[in-house]
PDB file of C-alpha atoms and ligand atoms in Angstrom:
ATOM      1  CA  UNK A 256       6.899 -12.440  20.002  1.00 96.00           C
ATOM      2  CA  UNK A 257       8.346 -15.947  20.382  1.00 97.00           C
ATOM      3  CA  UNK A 258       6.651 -17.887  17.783  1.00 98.00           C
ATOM      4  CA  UNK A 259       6.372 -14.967  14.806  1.00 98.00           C
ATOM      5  CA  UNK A 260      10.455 -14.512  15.740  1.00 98.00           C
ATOM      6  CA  UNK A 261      11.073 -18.675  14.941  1.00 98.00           C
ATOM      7  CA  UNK A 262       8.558 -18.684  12.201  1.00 98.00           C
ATOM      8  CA  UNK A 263      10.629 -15.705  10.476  1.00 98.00           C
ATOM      9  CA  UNK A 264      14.058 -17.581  11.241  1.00 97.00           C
ATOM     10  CA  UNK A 265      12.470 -20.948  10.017  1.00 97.00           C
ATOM     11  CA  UNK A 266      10.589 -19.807   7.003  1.00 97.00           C
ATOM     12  CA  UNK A 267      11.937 -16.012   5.466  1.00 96.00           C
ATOM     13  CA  UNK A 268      13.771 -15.989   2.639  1.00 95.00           C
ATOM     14  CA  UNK A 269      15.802 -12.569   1.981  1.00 93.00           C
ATOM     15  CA  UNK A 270      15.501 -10.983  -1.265  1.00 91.00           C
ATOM     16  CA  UNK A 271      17.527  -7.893  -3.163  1.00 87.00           C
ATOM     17  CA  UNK A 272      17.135  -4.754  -1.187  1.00 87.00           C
ATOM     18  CA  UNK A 273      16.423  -5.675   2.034  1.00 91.00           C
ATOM     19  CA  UNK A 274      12.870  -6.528   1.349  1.00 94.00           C
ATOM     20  CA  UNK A 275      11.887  -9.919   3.164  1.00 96.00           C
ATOM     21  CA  UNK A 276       9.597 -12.739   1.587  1.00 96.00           C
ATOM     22  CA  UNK A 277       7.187 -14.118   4.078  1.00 98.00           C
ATOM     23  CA  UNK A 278       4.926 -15.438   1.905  1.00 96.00           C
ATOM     24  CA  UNK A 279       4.036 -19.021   2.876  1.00 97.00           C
ATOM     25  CA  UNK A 280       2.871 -17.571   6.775  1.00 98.00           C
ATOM     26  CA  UNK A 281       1.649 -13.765   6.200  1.00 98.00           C
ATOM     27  CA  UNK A 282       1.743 -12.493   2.610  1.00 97.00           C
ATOM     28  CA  UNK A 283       0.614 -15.301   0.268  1.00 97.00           C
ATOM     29  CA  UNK A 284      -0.798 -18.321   2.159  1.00 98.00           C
ATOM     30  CA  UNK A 285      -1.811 -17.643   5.796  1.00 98.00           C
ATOM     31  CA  UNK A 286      -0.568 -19.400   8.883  1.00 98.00           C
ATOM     32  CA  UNK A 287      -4.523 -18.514  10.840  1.00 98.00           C
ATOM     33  CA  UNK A 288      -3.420 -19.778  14.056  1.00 98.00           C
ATOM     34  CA  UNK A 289      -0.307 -17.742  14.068  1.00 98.00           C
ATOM     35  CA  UNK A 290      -2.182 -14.477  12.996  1.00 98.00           C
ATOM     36  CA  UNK A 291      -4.338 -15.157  15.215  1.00 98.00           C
ATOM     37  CA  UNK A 292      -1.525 -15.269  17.894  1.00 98.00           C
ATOM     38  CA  UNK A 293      -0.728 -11.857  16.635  1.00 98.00           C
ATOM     39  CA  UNK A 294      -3.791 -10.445  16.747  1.00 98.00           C
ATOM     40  CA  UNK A 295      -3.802 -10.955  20.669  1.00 98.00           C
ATOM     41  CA  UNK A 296      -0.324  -9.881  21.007  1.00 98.00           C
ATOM     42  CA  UNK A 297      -1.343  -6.545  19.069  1.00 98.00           C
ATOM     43  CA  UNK A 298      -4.462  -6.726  21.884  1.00 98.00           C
ATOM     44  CA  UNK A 299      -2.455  -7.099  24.626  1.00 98.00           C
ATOM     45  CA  UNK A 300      -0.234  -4.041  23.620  1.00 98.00           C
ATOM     46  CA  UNK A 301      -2.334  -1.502  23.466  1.00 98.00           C
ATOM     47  CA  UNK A 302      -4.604  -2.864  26.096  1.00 98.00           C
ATOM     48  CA  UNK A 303      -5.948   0.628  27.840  1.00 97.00           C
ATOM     49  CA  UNK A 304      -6.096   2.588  24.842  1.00 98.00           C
ATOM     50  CA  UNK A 305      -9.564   3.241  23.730  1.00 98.00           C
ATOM     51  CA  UNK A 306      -9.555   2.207  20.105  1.00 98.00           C
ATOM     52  CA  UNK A 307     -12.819   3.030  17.986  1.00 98.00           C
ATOM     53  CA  UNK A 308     -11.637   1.447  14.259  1.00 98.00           C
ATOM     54  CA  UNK A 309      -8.674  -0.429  13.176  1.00 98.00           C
ATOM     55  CA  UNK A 310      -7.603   0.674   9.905  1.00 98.00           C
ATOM     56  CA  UNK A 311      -4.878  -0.611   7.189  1.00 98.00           C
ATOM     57  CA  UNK A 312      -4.078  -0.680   3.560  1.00 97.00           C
ATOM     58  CA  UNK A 313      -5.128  -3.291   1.367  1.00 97.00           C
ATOM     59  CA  UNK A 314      -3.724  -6.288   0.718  1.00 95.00           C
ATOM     60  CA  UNK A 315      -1.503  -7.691   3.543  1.00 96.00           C
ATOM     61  CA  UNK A 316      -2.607  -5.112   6.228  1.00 98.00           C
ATOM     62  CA  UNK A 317      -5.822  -6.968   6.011  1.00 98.00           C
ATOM     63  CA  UNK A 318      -5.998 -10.088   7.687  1.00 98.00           C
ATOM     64  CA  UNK A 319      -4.179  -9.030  10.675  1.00 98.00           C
ATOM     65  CA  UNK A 320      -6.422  -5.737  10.819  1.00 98.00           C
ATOM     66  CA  UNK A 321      -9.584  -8.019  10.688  1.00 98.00           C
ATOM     67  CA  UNK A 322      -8.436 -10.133  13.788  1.00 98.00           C
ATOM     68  CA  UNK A 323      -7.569  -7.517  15.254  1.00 98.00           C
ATOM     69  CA  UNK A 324     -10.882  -5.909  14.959  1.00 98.00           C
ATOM     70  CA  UNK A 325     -12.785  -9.264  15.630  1.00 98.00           C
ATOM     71  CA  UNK A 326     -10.686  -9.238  19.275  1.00 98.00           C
ATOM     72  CA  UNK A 327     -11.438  -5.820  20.108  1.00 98.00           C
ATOM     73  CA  UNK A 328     -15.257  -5.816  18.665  1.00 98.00           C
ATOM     74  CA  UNK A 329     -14.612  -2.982  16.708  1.00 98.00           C
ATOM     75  CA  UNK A 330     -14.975  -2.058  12.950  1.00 98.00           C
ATOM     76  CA  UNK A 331     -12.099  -2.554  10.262  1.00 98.00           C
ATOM     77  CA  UNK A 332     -11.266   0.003   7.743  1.00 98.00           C
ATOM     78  CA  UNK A 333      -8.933  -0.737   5.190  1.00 98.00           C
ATOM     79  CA  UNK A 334      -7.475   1.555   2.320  1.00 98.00           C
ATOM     80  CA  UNK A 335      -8.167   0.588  -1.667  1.00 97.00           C
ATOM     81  CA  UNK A 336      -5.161   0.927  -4.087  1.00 95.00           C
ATOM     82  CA  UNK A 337      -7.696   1.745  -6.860  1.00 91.00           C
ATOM     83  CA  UNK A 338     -10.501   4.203  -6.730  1.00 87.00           C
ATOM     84  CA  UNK A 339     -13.695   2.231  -7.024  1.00 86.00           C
ATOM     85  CA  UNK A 340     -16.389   4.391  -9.461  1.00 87.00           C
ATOM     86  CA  UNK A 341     -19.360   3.703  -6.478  1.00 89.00           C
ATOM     87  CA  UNK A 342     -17.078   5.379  -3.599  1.00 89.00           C
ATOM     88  CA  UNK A 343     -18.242   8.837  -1.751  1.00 89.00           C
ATOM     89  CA  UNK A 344     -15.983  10.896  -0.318  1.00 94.00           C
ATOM     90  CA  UNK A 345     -13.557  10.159  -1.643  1.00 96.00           C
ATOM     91  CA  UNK A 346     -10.146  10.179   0.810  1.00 97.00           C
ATOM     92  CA  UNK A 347      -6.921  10.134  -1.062  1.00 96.00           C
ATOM     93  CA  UNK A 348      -3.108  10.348  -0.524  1.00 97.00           C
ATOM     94  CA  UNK A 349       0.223   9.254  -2.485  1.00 96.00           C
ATOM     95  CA  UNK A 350       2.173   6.777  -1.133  1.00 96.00           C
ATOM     96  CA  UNK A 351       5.462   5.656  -2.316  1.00 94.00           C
ATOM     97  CA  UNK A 352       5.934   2.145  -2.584  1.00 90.00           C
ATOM     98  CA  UNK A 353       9.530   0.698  -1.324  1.00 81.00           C
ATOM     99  CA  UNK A 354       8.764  -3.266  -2.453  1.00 84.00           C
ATOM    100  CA  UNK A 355       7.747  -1.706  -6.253  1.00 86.00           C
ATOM    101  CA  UNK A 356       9.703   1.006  -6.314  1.00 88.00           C
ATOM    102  CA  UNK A 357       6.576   3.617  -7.507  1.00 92.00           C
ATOM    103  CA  UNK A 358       3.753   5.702  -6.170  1.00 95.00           C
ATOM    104  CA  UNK A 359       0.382   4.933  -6.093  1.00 93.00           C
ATOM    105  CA  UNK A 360      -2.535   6.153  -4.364  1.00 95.00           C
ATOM    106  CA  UNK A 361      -4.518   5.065  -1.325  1.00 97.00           C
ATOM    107  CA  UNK A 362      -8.218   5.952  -0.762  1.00 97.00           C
ATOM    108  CA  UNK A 363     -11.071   5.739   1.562  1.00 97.00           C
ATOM    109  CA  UNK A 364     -14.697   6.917   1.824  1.00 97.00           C
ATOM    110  CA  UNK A 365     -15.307   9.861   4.424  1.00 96.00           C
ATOM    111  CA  UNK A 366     -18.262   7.665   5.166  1.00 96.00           C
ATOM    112  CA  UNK A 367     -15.905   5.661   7.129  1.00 97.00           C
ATOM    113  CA  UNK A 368     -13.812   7.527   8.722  1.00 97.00           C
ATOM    114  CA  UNK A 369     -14.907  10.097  11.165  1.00 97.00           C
ATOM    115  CA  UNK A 370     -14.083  13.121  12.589  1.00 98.00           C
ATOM    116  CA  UNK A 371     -12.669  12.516  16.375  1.00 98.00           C
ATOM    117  CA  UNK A 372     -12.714   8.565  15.677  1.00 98.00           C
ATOM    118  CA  UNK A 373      -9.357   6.525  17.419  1.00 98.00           C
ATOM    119  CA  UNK A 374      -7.753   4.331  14.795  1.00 98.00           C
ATOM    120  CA  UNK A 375      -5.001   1.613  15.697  1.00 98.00           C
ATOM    121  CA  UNK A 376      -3.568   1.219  12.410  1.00 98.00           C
ATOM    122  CA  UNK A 377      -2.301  -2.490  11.982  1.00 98.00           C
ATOM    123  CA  UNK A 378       0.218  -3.537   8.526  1.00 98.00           C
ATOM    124  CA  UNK A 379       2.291  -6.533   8.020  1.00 98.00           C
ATOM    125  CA  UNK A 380       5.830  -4.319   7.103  1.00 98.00           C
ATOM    126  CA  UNK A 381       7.020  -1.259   8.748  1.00 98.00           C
ATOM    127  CA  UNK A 382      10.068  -0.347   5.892  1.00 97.00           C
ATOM    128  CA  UNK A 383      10.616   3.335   5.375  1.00 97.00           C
ATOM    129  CA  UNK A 384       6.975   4.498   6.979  1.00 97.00           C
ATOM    130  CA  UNK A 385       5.364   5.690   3.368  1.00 97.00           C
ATOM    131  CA  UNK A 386       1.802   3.685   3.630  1.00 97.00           C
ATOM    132  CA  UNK A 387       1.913   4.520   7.803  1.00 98.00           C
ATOM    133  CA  UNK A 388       2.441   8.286   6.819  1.00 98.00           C
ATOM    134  CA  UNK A 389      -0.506   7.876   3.948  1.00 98.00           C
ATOM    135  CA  UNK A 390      -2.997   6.625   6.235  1.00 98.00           C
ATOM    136  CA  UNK A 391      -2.003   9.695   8.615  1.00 98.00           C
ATOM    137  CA  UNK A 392      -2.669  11.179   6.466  1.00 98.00           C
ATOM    138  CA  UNK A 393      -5.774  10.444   5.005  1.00 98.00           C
ATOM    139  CA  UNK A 394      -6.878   9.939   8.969  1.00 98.00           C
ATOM    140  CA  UNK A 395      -5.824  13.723   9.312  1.00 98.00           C
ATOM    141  CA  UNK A 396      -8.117  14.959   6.328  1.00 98.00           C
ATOM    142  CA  UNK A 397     -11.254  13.079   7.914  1.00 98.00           C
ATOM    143  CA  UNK A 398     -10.211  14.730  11.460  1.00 98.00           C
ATOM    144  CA  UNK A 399      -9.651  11.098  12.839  1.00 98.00           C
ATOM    145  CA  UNK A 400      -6.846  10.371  15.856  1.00 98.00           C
ATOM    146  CA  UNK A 401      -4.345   7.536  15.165  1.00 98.00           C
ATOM    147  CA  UNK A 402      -3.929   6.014  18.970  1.00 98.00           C
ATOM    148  CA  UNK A 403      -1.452   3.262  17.664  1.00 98.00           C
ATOM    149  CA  UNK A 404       0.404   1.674  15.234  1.00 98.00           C
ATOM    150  CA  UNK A 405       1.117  -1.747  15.078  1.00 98.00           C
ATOM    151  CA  UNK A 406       3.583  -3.594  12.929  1.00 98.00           C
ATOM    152  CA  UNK A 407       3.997  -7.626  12.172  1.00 98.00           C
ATOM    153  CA  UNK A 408       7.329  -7.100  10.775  1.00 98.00           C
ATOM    154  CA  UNK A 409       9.854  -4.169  11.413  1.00 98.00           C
ATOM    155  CA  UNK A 410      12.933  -3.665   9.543  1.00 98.00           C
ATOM    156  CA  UNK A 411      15.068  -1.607  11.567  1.00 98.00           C
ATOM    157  CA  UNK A 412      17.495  -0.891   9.481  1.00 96.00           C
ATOM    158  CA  UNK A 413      14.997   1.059   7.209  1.00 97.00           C
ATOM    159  CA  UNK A 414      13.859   4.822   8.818  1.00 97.00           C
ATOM    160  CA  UNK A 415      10.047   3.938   8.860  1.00 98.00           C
ATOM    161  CA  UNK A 416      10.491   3.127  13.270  1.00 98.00           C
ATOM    162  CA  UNK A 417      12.390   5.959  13.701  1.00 98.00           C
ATOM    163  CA  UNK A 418       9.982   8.432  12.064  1.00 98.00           C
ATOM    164  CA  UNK A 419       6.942   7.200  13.170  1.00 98.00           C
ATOM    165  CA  UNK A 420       8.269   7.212  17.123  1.00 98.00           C
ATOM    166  CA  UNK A 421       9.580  10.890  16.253  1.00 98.00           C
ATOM    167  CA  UNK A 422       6.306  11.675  15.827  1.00 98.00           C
ATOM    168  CA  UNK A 423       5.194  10.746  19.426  1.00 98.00           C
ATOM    169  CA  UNK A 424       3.451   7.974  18.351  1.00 98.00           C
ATOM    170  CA  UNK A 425       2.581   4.595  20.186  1.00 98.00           C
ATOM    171  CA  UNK A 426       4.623   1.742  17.436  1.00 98.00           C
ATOM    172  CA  UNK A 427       4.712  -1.686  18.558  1.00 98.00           C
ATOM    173  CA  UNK A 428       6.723  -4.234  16.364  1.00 98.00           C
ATOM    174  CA  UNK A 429       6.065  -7.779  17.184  1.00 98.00           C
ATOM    175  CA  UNK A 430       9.345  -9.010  15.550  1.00 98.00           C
ATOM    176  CA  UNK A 431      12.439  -6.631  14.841  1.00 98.00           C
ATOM    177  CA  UNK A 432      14.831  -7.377  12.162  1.00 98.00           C
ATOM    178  CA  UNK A 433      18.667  -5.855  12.549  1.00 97.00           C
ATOM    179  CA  UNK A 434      19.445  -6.567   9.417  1.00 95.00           C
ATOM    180  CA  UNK A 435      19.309  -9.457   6.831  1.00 93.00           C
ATOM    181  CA  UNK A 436      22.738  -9.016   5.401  1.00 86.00           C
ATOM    182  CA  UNK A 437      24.182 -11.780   3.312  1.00 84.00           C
ATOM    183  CA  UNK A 438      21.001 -13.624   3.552  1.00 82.00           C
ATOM    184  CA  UNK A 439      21.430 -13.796   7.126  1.00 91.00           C
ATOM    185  CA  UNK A 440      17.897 -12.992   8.813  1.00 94.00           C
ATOM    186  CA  UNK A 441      19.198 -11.243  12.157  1.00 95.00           C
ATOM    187  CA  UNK A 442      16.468 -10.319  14.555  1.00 96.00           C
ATOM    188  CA  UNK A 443      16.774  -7.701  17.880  1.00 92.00           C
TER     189      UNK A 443
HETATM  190  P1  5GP B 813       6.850   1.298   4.027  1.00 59.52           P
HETATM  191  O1  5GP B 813       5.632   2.025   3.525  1.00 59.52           O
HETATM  192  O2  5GP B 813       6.951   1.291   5.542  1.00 59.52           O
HETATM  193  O3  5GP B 813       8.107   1.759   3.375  1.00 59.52           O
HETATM  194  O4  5GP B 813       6.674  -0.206   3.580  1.00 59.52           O
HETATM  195  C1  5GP B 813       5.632  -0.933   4.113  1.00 59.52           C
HETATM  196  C2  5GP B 813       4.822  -1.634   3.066  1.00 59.52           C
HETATM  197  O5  5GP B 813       5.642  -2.155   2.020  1.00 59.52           O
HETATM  198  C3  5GP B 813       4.123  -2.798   3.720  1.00 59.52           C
HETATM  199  O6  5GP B 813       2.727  -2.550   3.693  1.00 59.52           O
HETATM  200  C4  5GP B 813       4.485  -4.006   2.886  1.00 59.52           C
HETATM  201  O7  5GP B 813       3.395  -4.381   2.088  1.00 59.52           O
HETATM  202  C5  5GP B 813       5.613  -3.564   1.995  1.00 59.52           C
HETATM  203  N1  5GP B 813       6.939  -4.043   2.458  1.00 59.52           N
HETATM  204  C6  5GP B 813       7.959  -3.282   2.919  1.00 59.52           C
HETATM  205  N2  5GP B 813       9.046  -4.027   3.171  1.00 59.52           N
HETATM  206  C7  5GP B 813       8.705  -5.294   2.890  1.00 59.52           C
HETATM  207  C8  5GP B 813       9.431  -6.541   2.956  1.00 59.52           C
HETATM  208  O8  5GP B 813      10.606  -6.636   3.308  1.00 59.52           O
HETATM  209  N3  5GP B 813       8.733  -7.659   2.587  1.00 59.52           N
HETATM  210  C9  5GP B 813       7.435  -7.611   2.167  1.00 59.52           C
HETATM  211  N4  5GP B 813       6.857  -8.766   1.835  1.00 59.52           N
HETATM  212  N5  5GP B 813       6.732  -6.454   2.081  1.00 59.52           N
HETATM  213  C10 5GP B 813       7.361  -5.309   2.443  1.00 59.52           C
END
């Protein structure tokens, strides 16, 4: 995607470790009229597959998710970090986190997730696939289908792609980073 691809190039800054900062378009302040672009591109990709829910993981995941969801007139799902005392059915799985360097768990409510139910799951970062794998996961234990997953960002030069396509499942990446070695951002 053009504009996300000169927006990266214009605006990412590379930090230790090969984790990206993005945060003054996706992960702090919001660029709307990009995300929304996104959004459509995300649309556009998996036009044809039926898609009940869009899930994600809380906080990034979110306001692509909700656009998402807003195009496709659908419900958004998104997974807590902490277990709120009023949740039901309770949905959890450990997730290892590669920008903190610790696990933590994700959760939803079986309320919301539904036997036979086709997720697209939508995130900002595709690194080394933990939070994708959790929210397998977690779809797996309420007997939900992932149809898709769709990334903002992919770093190819961490496993996450690899694993998740290994799997048989539909990824689509909107921008694709080589590597950003050096501080040079270099994009496929
Ligand atoms: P993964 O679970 O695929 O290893 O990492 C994905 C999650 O970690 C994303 O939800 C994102 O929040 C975070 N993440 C991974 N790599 C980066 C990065 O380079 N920059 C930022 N800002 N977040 C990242």
């Amino acid at each position: 995607m053009k504009a996300l691809k000169e927006r990266i190039l214009q605006d990412g800054r590379c930090l230790e470790g090969g984790v990206l900062k993005v945060d003054n378009f996706i992960n702090h302040q919001i660029d709307a009229t990009l995300m929304m672009e996104i959004a459509k591109e995300f649309v556009r990709r998996f036009e044809g597959t039926a898609i009940d829910k869009v899930i994600t993981v809380e906080a990034s995941g979110i306001a692509p998710a909700i656009m998402v969801a807003n195009l496709l007139g659908v419900p958004m799902l998104f997974a807590k970090k902490k277990v709120p005392s009023t949740m039901n059915g309770i949905l959890k799985s450990e997730v290892f986190s590669f920008t903190k360097s610790r696990s933590y768990n994700i959760c939803i409510s079986d309320e919301f997730l539904k036997k036979g139910e086709k997720c697209l799951f939508i995130d900002d970062f595709l690194a080394n696939g933990n939070a994708a794998l959790g929210m397998i996961d977690l779809a797996t234990q309420a007997g939900a289908e992932i149809v898709g997953m769709g990334f903002v960002i992919e770093k190819a030069f961490q496993n996450g792609g690899e694993l998740l396509r290994n799997k048989g499942i539909h990824v689509e990446s909107l921008a694709i980073i080589e590597s950003i070695e050096n501080c040079r951002i270099k994009l496929k």
